[in-house]
Amino acid sequence: MQNASRAASATAAALRNHPRGSVPSLRVKLTVYYLAILAVVLLLFGVAIYLFLTRSLLAIIDNSLDAQASAIERRMISGTGEVSMDEPPFASEQLPLSLHLSQLISERGQVTDEMVVKPSYHLEVDLQALNRLPWGRTQVETYYLATGEPLRVATRRARDADGDTYFLRIGESLEPLRRARQRLLLVLSIAIPAALLLGSYGGLLLANQALRPVDRITRAAEQIGAGDLSERVPVSSRMDEIGRLAATFNHMIGRLEAAFERQRQFTSDASHELRTPLAVIRGDIEIALRRERTVEEYQRVLTSSLEEIIRLSRLVEDLLTLARADAGRTQLRCEPISLDRLCQQMVDYISPLAQQREQTLTYSAPDKDVFISGDLQRLKQLLLNLLDNAIKYTDFYGTITLALRTEPNEAVIEISDSGRGIPKVDLPHIFERFYRRSRPTGDKSATGFGLGLSIVKWIVDSHGGRVEATSEQGKGTTFTVRFPLLKVVEKEVAVGV
Ligand code: ADP
């Protein structure tokens, strides 16, 4: 506990000394993560829109050029008229293009008919490339003029009404498309940072909103740390994550408070218990030393002091056991234990005490041997505490029974006595430390400190078992201890000769 409080005060000091600005707060981190994700999503979205728009507009222009080239060829074959650039057939996914370039090139590579919107749209003829063109298909490619302007050009082999073959070349400037793309880039480069700016504001608002209850809990927790443990953090009626955090925190503070209280009580009870016998010993010795005494008188004082010292040693032993148990420093050395043999041993060991009080102490053994996994020394201590109590709190000529039996998966030890019993009001408290109801019958040296049953409870708990007491005032008490069963084996039968 001392270590725990030292660690707690070290944590508090670390929190106090910690410069708040050195580590980015959770809300800043959340906002940054949120912004990073938003930025990636917006960028991907922008790139996708840009590519999609460019590709689909180009595809529409290509379709339109192809349709227009085919239509011109059809009119040339049927001889219905001149090559015209103003009468394009168009359907859905096609644009009514007003062409920037139209050329009719003879098989020998001479431009026989040309129509250009501007002289710069004139294209030179590359006959080799034209000859590679397949029949019935329009080839579309982009040419860059000397001015840098892109021109989408569709080229197709065509035949006129006289059966002469030509190359038909029509072109459409991609300048509007380039401008549309630039405008889109401009819109995106303004919209994305604006969205990020708005997003960062929104993200900060959201993070603030989400973390405000955490701040409240932290402030309340700081106050609790500085003040008393009876304070609690406010719990909202909604049992969301924050509500659960506050409730868990309160629960933890409650447990801490109870642990501190138990510790405080334990220390004050222990010092009180130590003070009384020490005062008795000191008083006895001081009185004895005031004047010359007879040997018998000295013997009486020394005997009484020795009794007190024996009691004190027992108390210190019990206190140490519980303190070590609290600190988790007690390691159980578990091994398979034959409960039958152990019970028999303990009954034999304690029976002189019962005989002194003319009590009948019996042990009812099971047909089979019962094994549990346990620490031999601790189990001995447990049985001795319970048997010792049964003897202490039972009048002369009473009976005490120890019974061992098994239940499914459990080994059960029952210690019953015909003693005075425990009143109902005391029964729930008897396993508490320093809880004593009444003086035992008989000599003063047998007076306990109210720690025996706490040790019993700790031993049973640390073995994964349970202990309970039932009692009827004036009739007797039964302590039932249950342990997880390890195995049950047939008893070895001694064969006589
Ligand atoms: P103590 O050292 O006082 O015996 P314990 O922890 O062993 O402390 O027991 C706590 C209290 O429980 C005792 O003071 C006594 O009042 C009661 N008690 C324990 N065992 C018995 C019993 N077998 N019969 C009656 N009362 C009992």
Short mmCIF file of C-alpha atoms and ligand atoms in Angstrom, two decimals:
data_model
loop_
_atom_site.label_atom_id
_atom_site.label_comp_id
_atom_site.label_asym_id
_atom_site.label_seq_id
_atom_site.Cartn_x
_atom_site.Cartn_y
_atom_site.Cartn_z
CA MET A 1 0.00 0.00 0.00
CA GLN A 2 2.90 2.25 0.79
CA ASN A 3 4.33 1.50 -2.63
CA ALA A 4 0.95 2.22 -4.20
CA SER A 5 0.61 5.61 -2.54
CA ARG A 6 4.22 6.45 -3.47
CA ALA A 7 3.48 5.53 -7.09
CA ALA A 8 0.24 7.59 -6.99
CA SER A 9 2.00 10.69 -5.67
CA ALA A 10 4.79 10.23 -8.23
CA THR A 11 2.15 10.11 -11.00
CA ALA A 12 0.48 13.24 -9.61
CA ALA A 13 3.84 15.04 -9.48
CA ALA A 14 4.63 13.94 -13.03
CA LEU A 15 1.26 15.30 -14.19
CA ARG A 16 1.83 18.59 -12.38
CA ASN A 17 5.36 19.03 -13.74
CA HIS A 18 4.48 17.95 -17.24
CA PRO A 19 4.50 20.93 -19.62
CA ARG A 20 1.09 20.79 -21.23
CA GLY A 21 2.22 22.25 -24.53
CA SER A 22 5.00 19.73 -25.22
CA VAL A 23 2.73 16.91 -26.40
CA PRO A 24 0.01 17.67 -28.95
CA SER A 25 -3.36 17.29 -27.30
CA LEU A 26 -5.68 14.50 -28.32
CA ARG A 27 -8.06 16.96 -29.99
CA VAL A 28 -5.24 18.32 -32.18
CA LYS A 29 -4.15 14.80 -33.06
CA LEU A 30 -7.73 13.78 -33.88
CA THR A 31 -8.17 16.88 -36.06
CA VAL A 32 -4.87 16.25 -37.86
CA TYR A 33 -5.76 12.60 -38.55
CA TYR A 34 -9.20 13.64 -39.69
CA LEU A 35 -7.73 16.32 -42.00
CA ALA A 36 -5.17 13.90 -43.42
CA ILE A 37 -7.92 11.42 -44.28
CA LEU A 38 -10.10 14.20 -45.70
CA ALA A 39 -7.21 15.55 -47.80
CA VAL A 40 -6.44 12.12 -49.27
CA VAL A 41 -10.13 11.51 -50.05
CA LEU A 42 -10.56 14.95 -51.67
CA LEU A 43 -7.37 14.59 -53.71
CA LEU A 44 -8.39 11.15 -54.96
CA PHE A 45 -11.84 12.51 -55.70
CA GLY A 46 -10.36 15.50 -57.61
CA VAL A 47 -8.00 13.31 -59.64
CA ALA A 48 -10.85 10.91 -60.43
CA ILE A 49 -13.14 13.74 -61.60
CA TYR A 50 -10.35 15.28 -63.71
CA LEU A 51 -9.46 12.00 -65.41
CA PHE A 52 -13.07 10.95 -65.91
CA LEU A 53 -14.08 14.29 -67.40
CA THR A 54 -11.05 14.46 -69.73
CA ARG A 55 -11.48 10.89 -70.94
CA SER A 56 -15.23 11.10 -71.49
CA LEU A 57 -15.07 14.46 -73.30
CA LEU A 58 -12.29 13.14 -75.55
CA ALA A 59 -14.32 9.98 -76.20
CA ILE A 60 -17.34 12.11 -77.19
CA ILE A 61 -15.20 14.20 -79.55
CA ASP A 62 -13.67 11.04 -81.06
CA ASN A 63 -17.13 9.49 -81.56
CA SER A 64 -18.35 12.66 -83.20
CA LEU A 65 -15.31 12.88 -85.50
CA ASP A 66 -15.73 9.21 -86.46
CA ALA A 67 -19.45 9.65 -87.16
CA GLN A 68 -18.81 12.80 -89.17
CA ALA A 69 -16.02 11.15 -91.23
CA SER A 70 -18.27 8.15 -91.97
CA ALA A 71 -21.15 10.43 -92.98
CA ILE A 72 -18.92 12.42 -95.33
CA GLU A 73 -17.67 9.18 -96.91
CA ARG A 74 -21.24 7.94 -97.38
CA ARG A 75 -22.20 11.16 -99.16
CA MET A 76 -19.08 10.90 -101.37
CA ILE A 77 -20.00 7.35 -102.40
CA SER A 78 -23.61 8.21 -103.17
CA GLY A 79 -22.48 11.35 -104.99
CA THR A 80 -25.16 13.39 -103.25
CA GLY A 81 -23.06 16.39 -102.87
CA GLU A 82 -19.93 18.17 -101.96
CA VAL A 83 -17.87 17.40 -98.90
CA SER A 84 -19.45 19.57 -96.27
CA MET A 85 -18.34 20.42 -92.80
CA ASP A 86 -21.58 22.08 -91.70
CA GLU A 87 -23.98 19.20 -91.81
CA PRO A 88 -22.84 16.70 -89.29
CA PRO A 89 -25.01 13.77 -88.30
CA PHE A 90 -25.03 13.41 -84.57
CA ALA A 91 -26.66 11.12 -82.05
CA SER A 92 -26.40 10.80 -78.30
CA GLU A 93 -22.74 10.71 -77.15
CA GLN A 94 -21.86 12.76 -80.23
CA LEU A 95 -21.45 16.48 -80.64
CA PRO A 96 -22.51 18.58 -83.65
CA LEU A 97 -18.93 19.64 -84.36
CA SER A 98 -18.13 22.56 -86.57
CA LEU A 99 -14.83 21.27 -87.86
CA HIS A 100 -11.64 23.31 -87.83
CA LEU A 101 -10.00 21.24 -90.56
CA SER A 102 -11.21 19.15 -93.47
CA GLN A 103 -8.88 17.66 -96.11
CA LEU A 104 -9.41 15.33 -99.05
CA ILE A 105 -6.09 13.74 -100.00
CA SER A 106 -5.56 11.77 -103.19
CA GLU A 107 -3.91 8.36 -103.29
CA ARG A 108 -0.71 10.07 -104.36
CA GLY A 109 -0.75 12.33 -101.35
CA GLN A 110 -2.00 15.55 -102.95
CA VAL A 111 -4.50 17.65 -101.05
CA THR A 112 -7.35 17.93 -103.57
CA ASP A 113 -9.79 19.73 -101.37
CA GLU A 114 -9.10 21.56 -98.12
CA MET A 115 -11.11 23.62 -95.75
CA VAL A 116 -9.39 25.19 -92.69
CA VAL A 117 -10.76 27.73 -90.26
CA LYS A 118 -7.31 29.27 -89.88
CA PRO A 119 -4.19 28.72 -92.04
CA SER A 120 -2.37 27.39 -88.97
CA TYR A 121 -4.74 24.39 -89.00
CA HIS A 122 -3.23 23.16 -92.29
CA LEU A 123 -1.59 19.73 -91.82
CA GLU A 124 1.21 18.33 -93.97
CA VAL A 125 0.63 14.96 -95.65
CA ASP A 126 2.63 11.93 -94.56
CA LEU A 127 1.74 9.45 -97.35
CA GLN A 128 3.52 6.51 -95.75
CA ALA A 129 1.53 6.90 -92.58
CA LEU A 130 -1.68 7.36 -94.57
CA ASN A 131 -1.02 4.19 -96.57
CA ARG A 132 -0.83 2.17 -93.36
CA LEU A 133 -4.48 3.07 -92.63
CA PRO A 134 -6.86 0.09 -92.81
CA TRP A 135 -10.08 0.29 -94.84
CA GLY A 136 -13.38 0.94 -93.06
CA ARG A 137 -11.84 2.30 -89.86
CA THR A 138 -11.32 5.86 -88.66
CA GLN A 139 -8.00 6.58 -86.98
CA VAL A 140 -8.09 9.36 -84.40
CA GLU A 141 -4.98 11.04 -82.99
CA THR A 142 -3.88 14.37 -81.51
CA TYR A 143 -1.60 16.72 -83.43
CA TYR A 144 0.06 19.72 -81.82
CA LEU A 145 0.20 22.76 -84.07
CA ALA A 146 3.13 25.12 -84.16
CA THR A 147 1.17 27.40 -81.81
CA GLY A 148 0.96 24.56 -79.29
CA GLU A 149 -2.78 24.19 -79.84
CA PRO A 150 -3.92 20.55 -79.79
CA LEU A 151 -5.95 19.31 -82.74
CA ARG A 152 -7.91 16.05 -82.68
CA VAL A 153 -7.73 14.60 -86.15
CA ALA A 154 -9.76 11.71 -87.62
CA THR A 155 -8.40 10.11 -90.81
CA ARG A 156 -10.25 7.57 -92.96
CA ARG A 157 -9.89 5.94 -96.38
CA ALA A 158 -12.84 6.94 -98.57
CA ARG A 159 -14.13 6.27 -102.09
CA ASP A 160 -16.11 8.74 -104.23
CA ALA A 161 -18.91 8.01 -106.68
CA ASP A 162 -16.40 7.32 -109.48
CA GLY A 163 -14.60 4.69 -107.43
CA ASP A 164 -11.48 6.84 -106.88
CA THR A 165 -9.96 6.40 -103.41
CA TYR A 166 -9.06 9.28 -101.18
CA PHE A 167 -7.93 9.91 -97.64
CA LEU A 168 -10.47 11.94 -95.74
CA ARG A 169 -9.05 13.95 -92.84
CA ILE A 170 -11.14 16.07 -90.51
CA GLY A 171 -9.99 17.86 -87.34
CA GLU A 172 -11.40 19.55 -84.31
CA SER A 173 -9.44 21.85 -82.03
CA LEU A 174 -9.06 20.57 -78.46
CA GLU A 175 -8.55 24.10 -77.18
CA PRO A 176 -12.04 24.26 -75.56
CA LEU A 177 -11.33 20.94 -73.85
CA ARG A 178 -8.00 22.24 -72.59
CA ARG A 179 -9.68 25.36 -71.26
CA ALA A 180 -12.40 23.27 -69.60
CA ARG A 181 -9.71 21.17 -67.95
CA GLN A 182 -7.89 24.27 -66.73
CA ARG A 183 -11.12 25.66 -65.31
CA LEU A 184 -11.77 22.36 -63.56
CA LEU A 185 -8.24 22.42 -62.11
CA LEU A 186 -8.80 25.97 -60.93
CA VAL A 187 -12.13 25.07 -59.29
CA LEU A 188 -10.57 22.00 -57.64
CA SER A 189 -7.52 23.89 -56.41
CA ILE A 190 -9.82 26.42 -54.72
CA ALA A 191 -12.49 23.96 -53.58
CA ILE A 192 -10.16 21.36 -52.02
CA PRO A 193 -8.24 23.75 -49.71
CA ALA A 194 -11.55 25.45 -48.86
CA ALA A 195 -13.08 22.06 -48.00
CA LEU A 196 -9.97 21.23 -45.93
CA LEU A 197 -10.23 24.53 -44.10
CA LEU A 198 -13.89 23.94 -43.36
CA GLY A 199 -13.08 20.34 -42.48
CA SER A 200 -10.37 21.36 -40.00
CA TYR A 201 -12.78 23.76 -38.31
CA GLY A 202 -15.48 21.08 -38.26
CA GLY A 203 -12.98 18.46 -37.07
CA LEU A 204 -11.82 20.68 -34.24
CA LEU A 205 -15.43 21.37 -33.28
CA LEU A 206 -16.21 17.64 -33.34
CA ALA A 207 -13.09 16.74 -31.34
CA ASN A 208 -13.93 19.45 -28.81
CA GLN A 209 -17.48 18.23 -28.55
CA ALA A 210 -16.40 14.60 -28.15
CA LEU A 211 -13.63 15.35 -25.63
CA ARG A 212 -15.46 17.90 -23.50
CA PRO A 213 -16.88 15.18 -21.19
CA VAL A 214 -13.36 13.71 -20.90
CA ASP A 215 -12.13 17.14 -19.78
CA ARG A 216 -14.90 17.28 -17.21
CA ILE A 217 -13.89 13.84 -15.92
CA THR A 218 -10.21 14.86 -15.81
CA ARG A 219 -10.99 18.02 -13.86
CA ALA A 220 -13.17 16.10 -11.44
CA ALA A 221 -10.48 13.41 -11.12
CA GLU A 222 -7.84 16.07 -10.38
CA GLN A 223 -10.05 17.42 -7.63
CA ILE A 224 -10.53 13.92 -6.24
CA GLY A 225 -6.77 13.34 -6.36
CA ALA A 226 -6.18 16.58 -4.49
CA GLY A 227 -9.04 16.19 -2.06
CA ASP A 228 -10.81 13.28 -0.50
CA LEU A 229 -11.70 9.97 -2.07
CA SER A 230 -15.39 10.30 -1.22
CA GLU A 231 -15.84 12.66 -4.21
CA ARG A 232 -17.13 11.19 -7.48
CA VAL A 233 -17.00 12.35 -11.09
CA PRO A 234 -20.37 13.33 -12.62
CA VAL A 235 -21.92 10.46 -14.59
CA SER A 236 -24.18 11.41 -17.50
CA SER A 237 -27.48 9.59 -17.80
CA ARG A 238 -26.46 8.30 -21.25
CA MET A 239 -24.39 5.15 -20.84
CA ASP A 240 -22.23 5.81 -23.91
CA GLU A 241 -18.42 5.33 -23.91
CA ILE A 242 -17.90 8.44 -21.78
CA GLY A 243 -20.71 7.49 -19.40
CA ARG A 244 -19.15 4.05 -18.97
CA LEU A 245 -15.69 5.61 -18.46
CA ALA A 246 -17.05 7.86 -15.70
CA ALA A 247 -18.92 4.97 -14.07
CA THR A 248 -15.83 2.73 -14.23
CA PHE A 249 -13.70 5.53 -12.83
CA ASN A 250 -16.12 6.06 -9.95
CA HIS A 251 -16.18 2.34 -9.33
CA MET A 252 -12.38 2.31 -9.19
CA ILE A 253 -12.30 5.29 -6.81
CA GLY A 254 -14.89 3.50 -4.68
CA ARG A 255 -12.69 0.42 -4.49
CA LEU A 256 -9.64 2.56 -3.71
CA GLU A 257 -11.54 4.38 -1.00
CA ALA A 258 -12.64 1.06 0.51
CA ALA A 259 -9.07 -0.28 0.31
CA PHE A 260 -7.66 2.86 1.97
CA GLU A 261 -10.34 2.69 4.62
CA ARG A 262 -9.62 -1.00 5.28
CA GLN A 263 -5.92 -0.21 5.50
CA ARG A 264 -6.49 2.70 7.84
CA GLN A 265 -8.79 0.58 9.99
CA PHE A 266 -6.31 -2.29 9.95
CA THR A 267 -3.42 -0.08 11.06
CA SER A 268 -5.42 1.60 13.80
CA ASP A 269 -6.84 -1.74 15.05
CA ALA A 270 -3.40 -3.34 14.94
CA SER A 271 -1.76 -0.54 16.92
CA HIS A 272 -4.63 -0.61 19.41
CA GLU A 273 -4.27 -4.38 19.85
CA LEU A 274 -0.52 -4.05 20.31
CA ARG A 275 -0.82 -1.19 22.79
CA THR A 276 -3.07 -2.94 25.32
CA PRO A 277 -0.90 -6.02 26.04
CA LEU A 278 2.24 -3.86 26.04
CA ALA A 279 0.61 -1.54 28.61
CA VAL A 280 -0.34 -4.57 30.73
CA ILE A 281 3.22 -5.97 30.62
CA ARG A 282 4.73 -2.59 31.41
CA GLY A 283 2.28 -1.96 34.28
CA ASP A 284 2.90 -5.39 35.81
CA ILE A 285 6.68 -4.99 35.62
CA GLU A 286 6.64 -1.41 36.94
CA ILE A 287 4.52 -2.41 39.93
CA ALA A 288 6.73 -5.43 40.58
CA LEU A 289 9.85 -3.28 40.57
CA ARG A 290 8.56 -0.68 42.99
CA ARG A 291 9.77 -2.70 45.94
CA GLU A 292 11.44 -5.95 46.87
CA ARG A 293 9.22 -8.98 45.98
CA THR A 294 9.20 -12.64 46.89
CA VAL A 295 10.30 -15.21 44.35
CA GLU A 296 6.65 -16.32 43.91
CA GLU A 297 5.56 -12.77 43.19
CA TYR A 298 8.31 -12.34 40.59
CA GLN A 299 7.30 -15.67 39.07
CA ARG A 300 3.67 -14.57 38.87
CA VAL A 301 4.60 -11.32 37.09
CA LEU A 302 6.96 -13.09 34.71
CA THR A 303 4.36 -15.79 33.91
CA SER A 304 1.70 -13.22 33.21
CA SER A 305 4.12 -11.19 31.07
CA LEU A 306 5.10 -14.32 29.17
CA GLU A 307 1.43 -15.05 28.44
CA GLU A 308 0.99 -11.55 27.06
CA ILE A 309 4.19 -11.85 25.02
CA ILE A 310 3.00 -15.17 23.54
CA ARG A 311 -0.29 -13.50 22.58
CA LEU A 312 1.60 -10.56 21.11
CA SER A 313 3.83 -12.88 19.06
CA ARG A 314 0.73 -14.61 17.73
CA LEU A 315 -0.77 -11.25 16.83
CA VAL A 316 2.39 -10.11 15.06
CA GLU A 317 2.50 -13.44 13.20
CA ASP A 318 -1.13 -13.02 12.06
CA LEU A 319 -0.57 -9.39 11.09
CA LEU A 320 2.43 -10.38 9.02
CA THR A 321 0.48 -13.14 7.30
CA LEU A 322 -2.29 -10.71 6.33
CA ALA A 323 0.11 -7.91 5.35
CA ARG A 324 2.03 -10.28 3.08
CA ALA A 325 -1.24 -11.55 1.63
CA ASP A 326 -2.35 -7.96 0.93
CA ALA A 327 0.92 -7.18 -0.77
CA GLY A 328 0.52 -10.33 -2.90
CA ARG A 329 3.89 -11.51 -1.64
CA THR A 330 2.68 -14.85 -0.35
CA GLN A 331 3.38 -17.57 -2.86
CA LEU A 332 1.40 -20.76 -2.39
CA ARG A 333 3.46 -23.92 -2.75
CA CYS A 334 0.73 -26.11 -4.17
CA GLU A 335 0.96 -29.88 -4.32
CA PRO A 336 -1.59 -32.71 -4.22
CA ILE A 337 -2.79 -32.93 -0.62
CA SER A 338 -4.63 -35.88 0.88
CA LEU A 339 -7.33 -34.10 2.89
CA ASP A 340 -8.18 -37.29 4.78
CA ARG A 341 -4.65 -37.63 6.10
CA LEU A 342 -4.40 -33.90 6.85
CA CYS A 343 -7.73 -33.78 8.75
CA GLN A 344 -6.76 -36.85 10.78
CA GLN A 345 -3.37 -35.25 11.64
CA MET A 346 -4.95 -31.98 12.74
CA VAL A 347 -7.55 -33.74 14.86
CA ASP A 348 -4.80 -35.73 16.58
CA TYR A 349 -2.75 -32.56 17.04
CA ILE A 350 -5.51 -30.50 18.65
CA SER A 351 -7.32 -33.18 20.61
CA PRO A 352 -5.29 -32.48 23.85
CA LEU A 353 -6.85 -29.00 23.84
CA ALA A 354 -10.34 -30.50 23.55
CA GLN A 355 -9.50 -33.03 26.27
CA GLN A 356 -8.52 -30.21 28.63
CA ARG A 357 -12.09 -28.95 28.26
CA GLU A 358 -13.57 -32.43 28.45
CA GLN A 359 -14.96 -32.02 24.92
CA THR A 360 -15.64 -34.82 22.43
CA LEU A 361 -13.75 -34.27 19.20
CA THR A 362 -14.66 -36.66 16.38
CA TYR A 363 -13.63 -37.00 12.78
CA SER A 364 -15.86 -38.62 10.20
CA ALA A 365 -13.72 -39.81 7.30
CA PRO A 366 -15.01 -40.61 3.80
CA ASP A 367 -14.75 -44.08 2.19
CA LYS A 368 -12.28 -42.74 -0.34
CA ASP A 369 -9.28 -40.49 -0.07
CA VAL A 370 -9.93 -36.94 -1.26
CA PHE A 371 -7.14 -34.94 -2.91
CA ILE A 372 -6.97 -31.23 -3.57
CA SER A 373 -4.16 -29.06 -4.90
CA GLY A 374 -2.99 -26.91 -2.00
CA ASP A 375 -0.29 -25.47 0.21
CA LEU A 376 0.19 -27.86 3.12
CA GLN A 377 1.25 -25.25 5.69
CA ARG A 378 -1.64 -22.94 4.83
CA LEU A 379 -4.19 -25.74 4.93
CA LYS A 380 -2.87 -26.79 8.34
CA GLN A 381 -3.22 -23.19 9.54
CA LEU A 382 -6.80 -23.08 8.22
CA LEU A 383 -7.89 -26.29 9.96
CA LEU A 384 -6.15 -25.30 13.18
CA ASN A 385 -7.84 -21.88 13.23
CA LEU A 386 -11.28 -23.38 12.71
CA LEU A 387 -10.78 -26.26 15.17
CA ASP A 388 -9.23 -23.90 17.72
CA ASN A 389 -12.24 -21.58 17.45
CA ALA A 390 -14.66 -24.49 17.77
CA ILE A 391 -12.92 -25.58 20.96
CA LYS A 392 -12.61 -22.02 22.30
CA TYR A 393 -16.23 -21.09 21.74
CA THR A 394 -17.73 -24.37 22.98
CA ASP A 395 -18.32 -24.96 26.68
CA PHE A 396 -16.89 -27.82 28.66
CA TYR A 397 -18.30 -31.26 27.72
CA GLY A 398 -19.44 -30.03 24.30
CA THR A 399 -18.88 -31.87 21.02
CA ILE A 400 -16.87 -30.87 17.99
CA THR A 401 -17.07 -32.75 14.70
CA LEU A 402 -14.90 -32.55 11.66
CA ALA A 403 -16.40 -34.19 8.58
CA LEU A 404 -14.83 -34.64 5.17
CA ARG A 405 -16.95 -35.46 2.11
CA THR A 406 -17.08 -34.87 -1.61
CA GLU A 407 -19.63 -33.19 -3.82
CA PRO A 408 -19.44 -33.05 -7.60
CA ASN A 409 -16.08 -31.32 -8.35
CA GLU A 410 -15.68 -30.21 -4.74
CA ALA A 411 -14.03 -31.41 -1.56
CA VAL A 412 -16.08 -30.29 1.46
CA ILE A 413 -14.82 -29.92 5.03
CA GLU A 414 -17.36 -29.25 7.75
CA ILE A 415 -16.40 -28.25 11.29
CA SER A 416 -19.38 -28.20 13.62
CA ASP A 417 -19.57 -27.51 17.31
CA SER A 418 -22.23 -27.52 19.97
CA GLY A 419 -21.07 -24.15 21.28
CA ARG A 420 -22.83 -20.91 22.02
CA GLY A 421 -23.34 -20.01 18.35
CA ILE A 422 -23.03 -16.65 16.64
CA PRO A 423 -25.90 -14.13 16.62
CA LYS A 424 -27.41 -13.39 13.19
CA VAL A 425 -26.22 -9.75 13.31
CA ASP A 426 -22.61 -10.83 13.76
CA LEU A 427 -22.59 -13.65 11.24
CA PRO A 428 -21.96 -11.48 8.12
CA HIS A 429 -18.97 -9.80 9.83
CA ILE A 430 -17.04 -12.64 11.39
CA PHE A 431 -14.58 -12.88 8.46
CA GLU A 432 -13.68 -9.19 8.81
CA ARG A 433 -10.36 -8.28 10.37
CA PHE A 434 -10.34 -7.65 14.12
CA TYR A 435 -14.00 -8.56 14.35
CA ARG A 436 -14.65 -10.14 17.72
CA ARG A 437 -17.99 -10.71 19.22
CA SER A 438 -17.39 -12.21 22.59
CA ARG A 439 -14.76 -13.45 24.88
CA PRO A 440 -14.21 -17.17 24.62
CA THR A 441 -15.03 -19.40 27.51
CA GLY A 442 -12.08 -20.29 29.67
CA ASP A 443 -8.66 -18.77 30.19
CA LYS A 444 -7.55 -15.28 29.15
CA SER A 445 -4.58 -16.53 27.13
CA ALA A 446 -7.01 -18.09 24.65
CA THR A 447 -8.44 -14.66 23.81
CA GLY A 448 -8.01 -13.98 20.09
CA PHE A 449 -7.64 -10.76 18.13
CA GLY A 450 -10.34 -11.38 15.57
CA LEU A 451 -7.84 -12.19 12.83
CA GLY A 452 -8.16 -16.01 12.71
CA LEU A 453 -11.19 -16.09 10.42
CA SER A 454 -9.76 -13.38 8.12
CA ILE A 455 -6.75 -15.63 7.62
CA VAL A 456 -9.07 -18.61 7.04
CA LYS A 457 -10.95 -16.64 4.38
CA TRP A 458 -7.74 -15.55 2.67
CA ILE A 459 -6.40 -19.13 2.60
CA VAL A 460 -9.66 -20.49 1.19
CA ASP A 461 -9.88 -17.71 -1.43
CA SER A 462 -6.28 -18.18 -2.52
CA HIS A 463 -7.03 -21.88 -3.09
CA GLY A 464 -10.02 -21.00 -5.26
CA GLY A 465 -12.47 -22.24 -2.63
CA ARG A 466 -15.37 -20.88 -0.58
CA VAL A 467 -16.09 -20.72 3.12
CA GLU A 468 -19.38 -20.06 4.88
CA ALA A 469 -20.69 -20.21 8.39
CA THR A 470 -24.11 -21.19 9.65
CA SER A 471 -24.99 -20.84 13.27
CA GLU A 472 -27.85 -21.11 15.70
CA GLN A 473 -27.47 -19.29 18.95
CA GLY A 474 -27.21 -21.62 21.90
CA LYS A 475 -26.97 -24.69 19.66
CA GLY A 476 -23.72 -24.42 17.75
CA THR A 477 -21.91 -23.30 14.66
CA THR A 478 -20.86 -25.01 11.42
CA PHE A 479 -18.10 -23.77 9.16
CA THR A 480 -18.22 -25.28 5.64
CA VAL A 481 -15.14 -25.02 3.46
CA ARG A 482 -15.23 -26.07 -0.20
CA PHE A 483 -12.18 -26.62 -2.40
CA PRO A 484 -11.92 -27.55 -6.08
CA LEU A 485 -11.53 -31.33 -6.11
CA LEU A 486 -8.31 -32.71 -7.61
CA LYS A 487 -9.04 -36.44 -7.46
CA VAL A 488 -10.69 -39.15 -5.39
CA VAL A 489 -8.81 -42.42 -4.92
CA GLU A 490 -9.56 -45.72 -3.23
CA LYS A 491 -8.02 -45.92 0.21
CA GLU A 492 -5.11 -48.31 0.64
CA VAL A 493 -6.34 -51.23 2.79
CA ALA A 494 -3.84 -52.51 5.33
CA VAL A 495 -3.69 -56.28 4.92
CA GLY A 496 -3.11 -58.17 8.19
CA VAL A 497 -1.03 -61.36 8.29
P1 ADP B 1 -10.77 -14.67 17.41
O1 ADP B 1 -9.33 -14.60 17.48
O2 ADP B 1 -11.49 -13.66 18.21
O3 ADP B 1 -11.29 -16.06 17.63
P2 ADP B 1 -11.66 -15.10 14.75
O4 ADP B 1 -11.44 -14.31 13.54
O5 ADP B 1 -11.16 -16.48 14.75
O6 ADP B 1 -11.10 -14.27 15.93
O7 ADP B 1 -13.22 -15.12 15.03
C1 ADP B 1 -13.97 -13.94 14.96
C2 ADP B 1 -15.19 -14.01 15.87
O8 ADP B 1 -16.10 -15.02 15.33
C3 ADP B 1 -14.88 -14.49 17.24
O9 ADP B 1 -14.58 -13.41 18.08
C4 ADP B 1 -16.15 -15.17 17.68
O10 ADP B 1 -17.05 -14.22 18.22
C5 ADP B 1 -16.75 -15.68 16.38
N1 ADP B 1 -16.53 -17.14 16.22
C6 ADP B 1 -15.59 -17.73 15.45
N2 ADP B 1 -15.71 -19.07 15.48
C7 ADP B 1 -16.73 -19.34 16.32
C8 ADP B 1 -17.38 -20.54 16.76
N3 ADP B 1 -16.96 -21.76 16.38
N4 ADP B 1 -18.45 -20.43 17.60
C9 ADP B 1 -18.89 -19.21 17.98
N5 ADP B 1 -18.35 -18.05 17.59
C10 ADP B 1 -17.28 -18.09 16.76
#
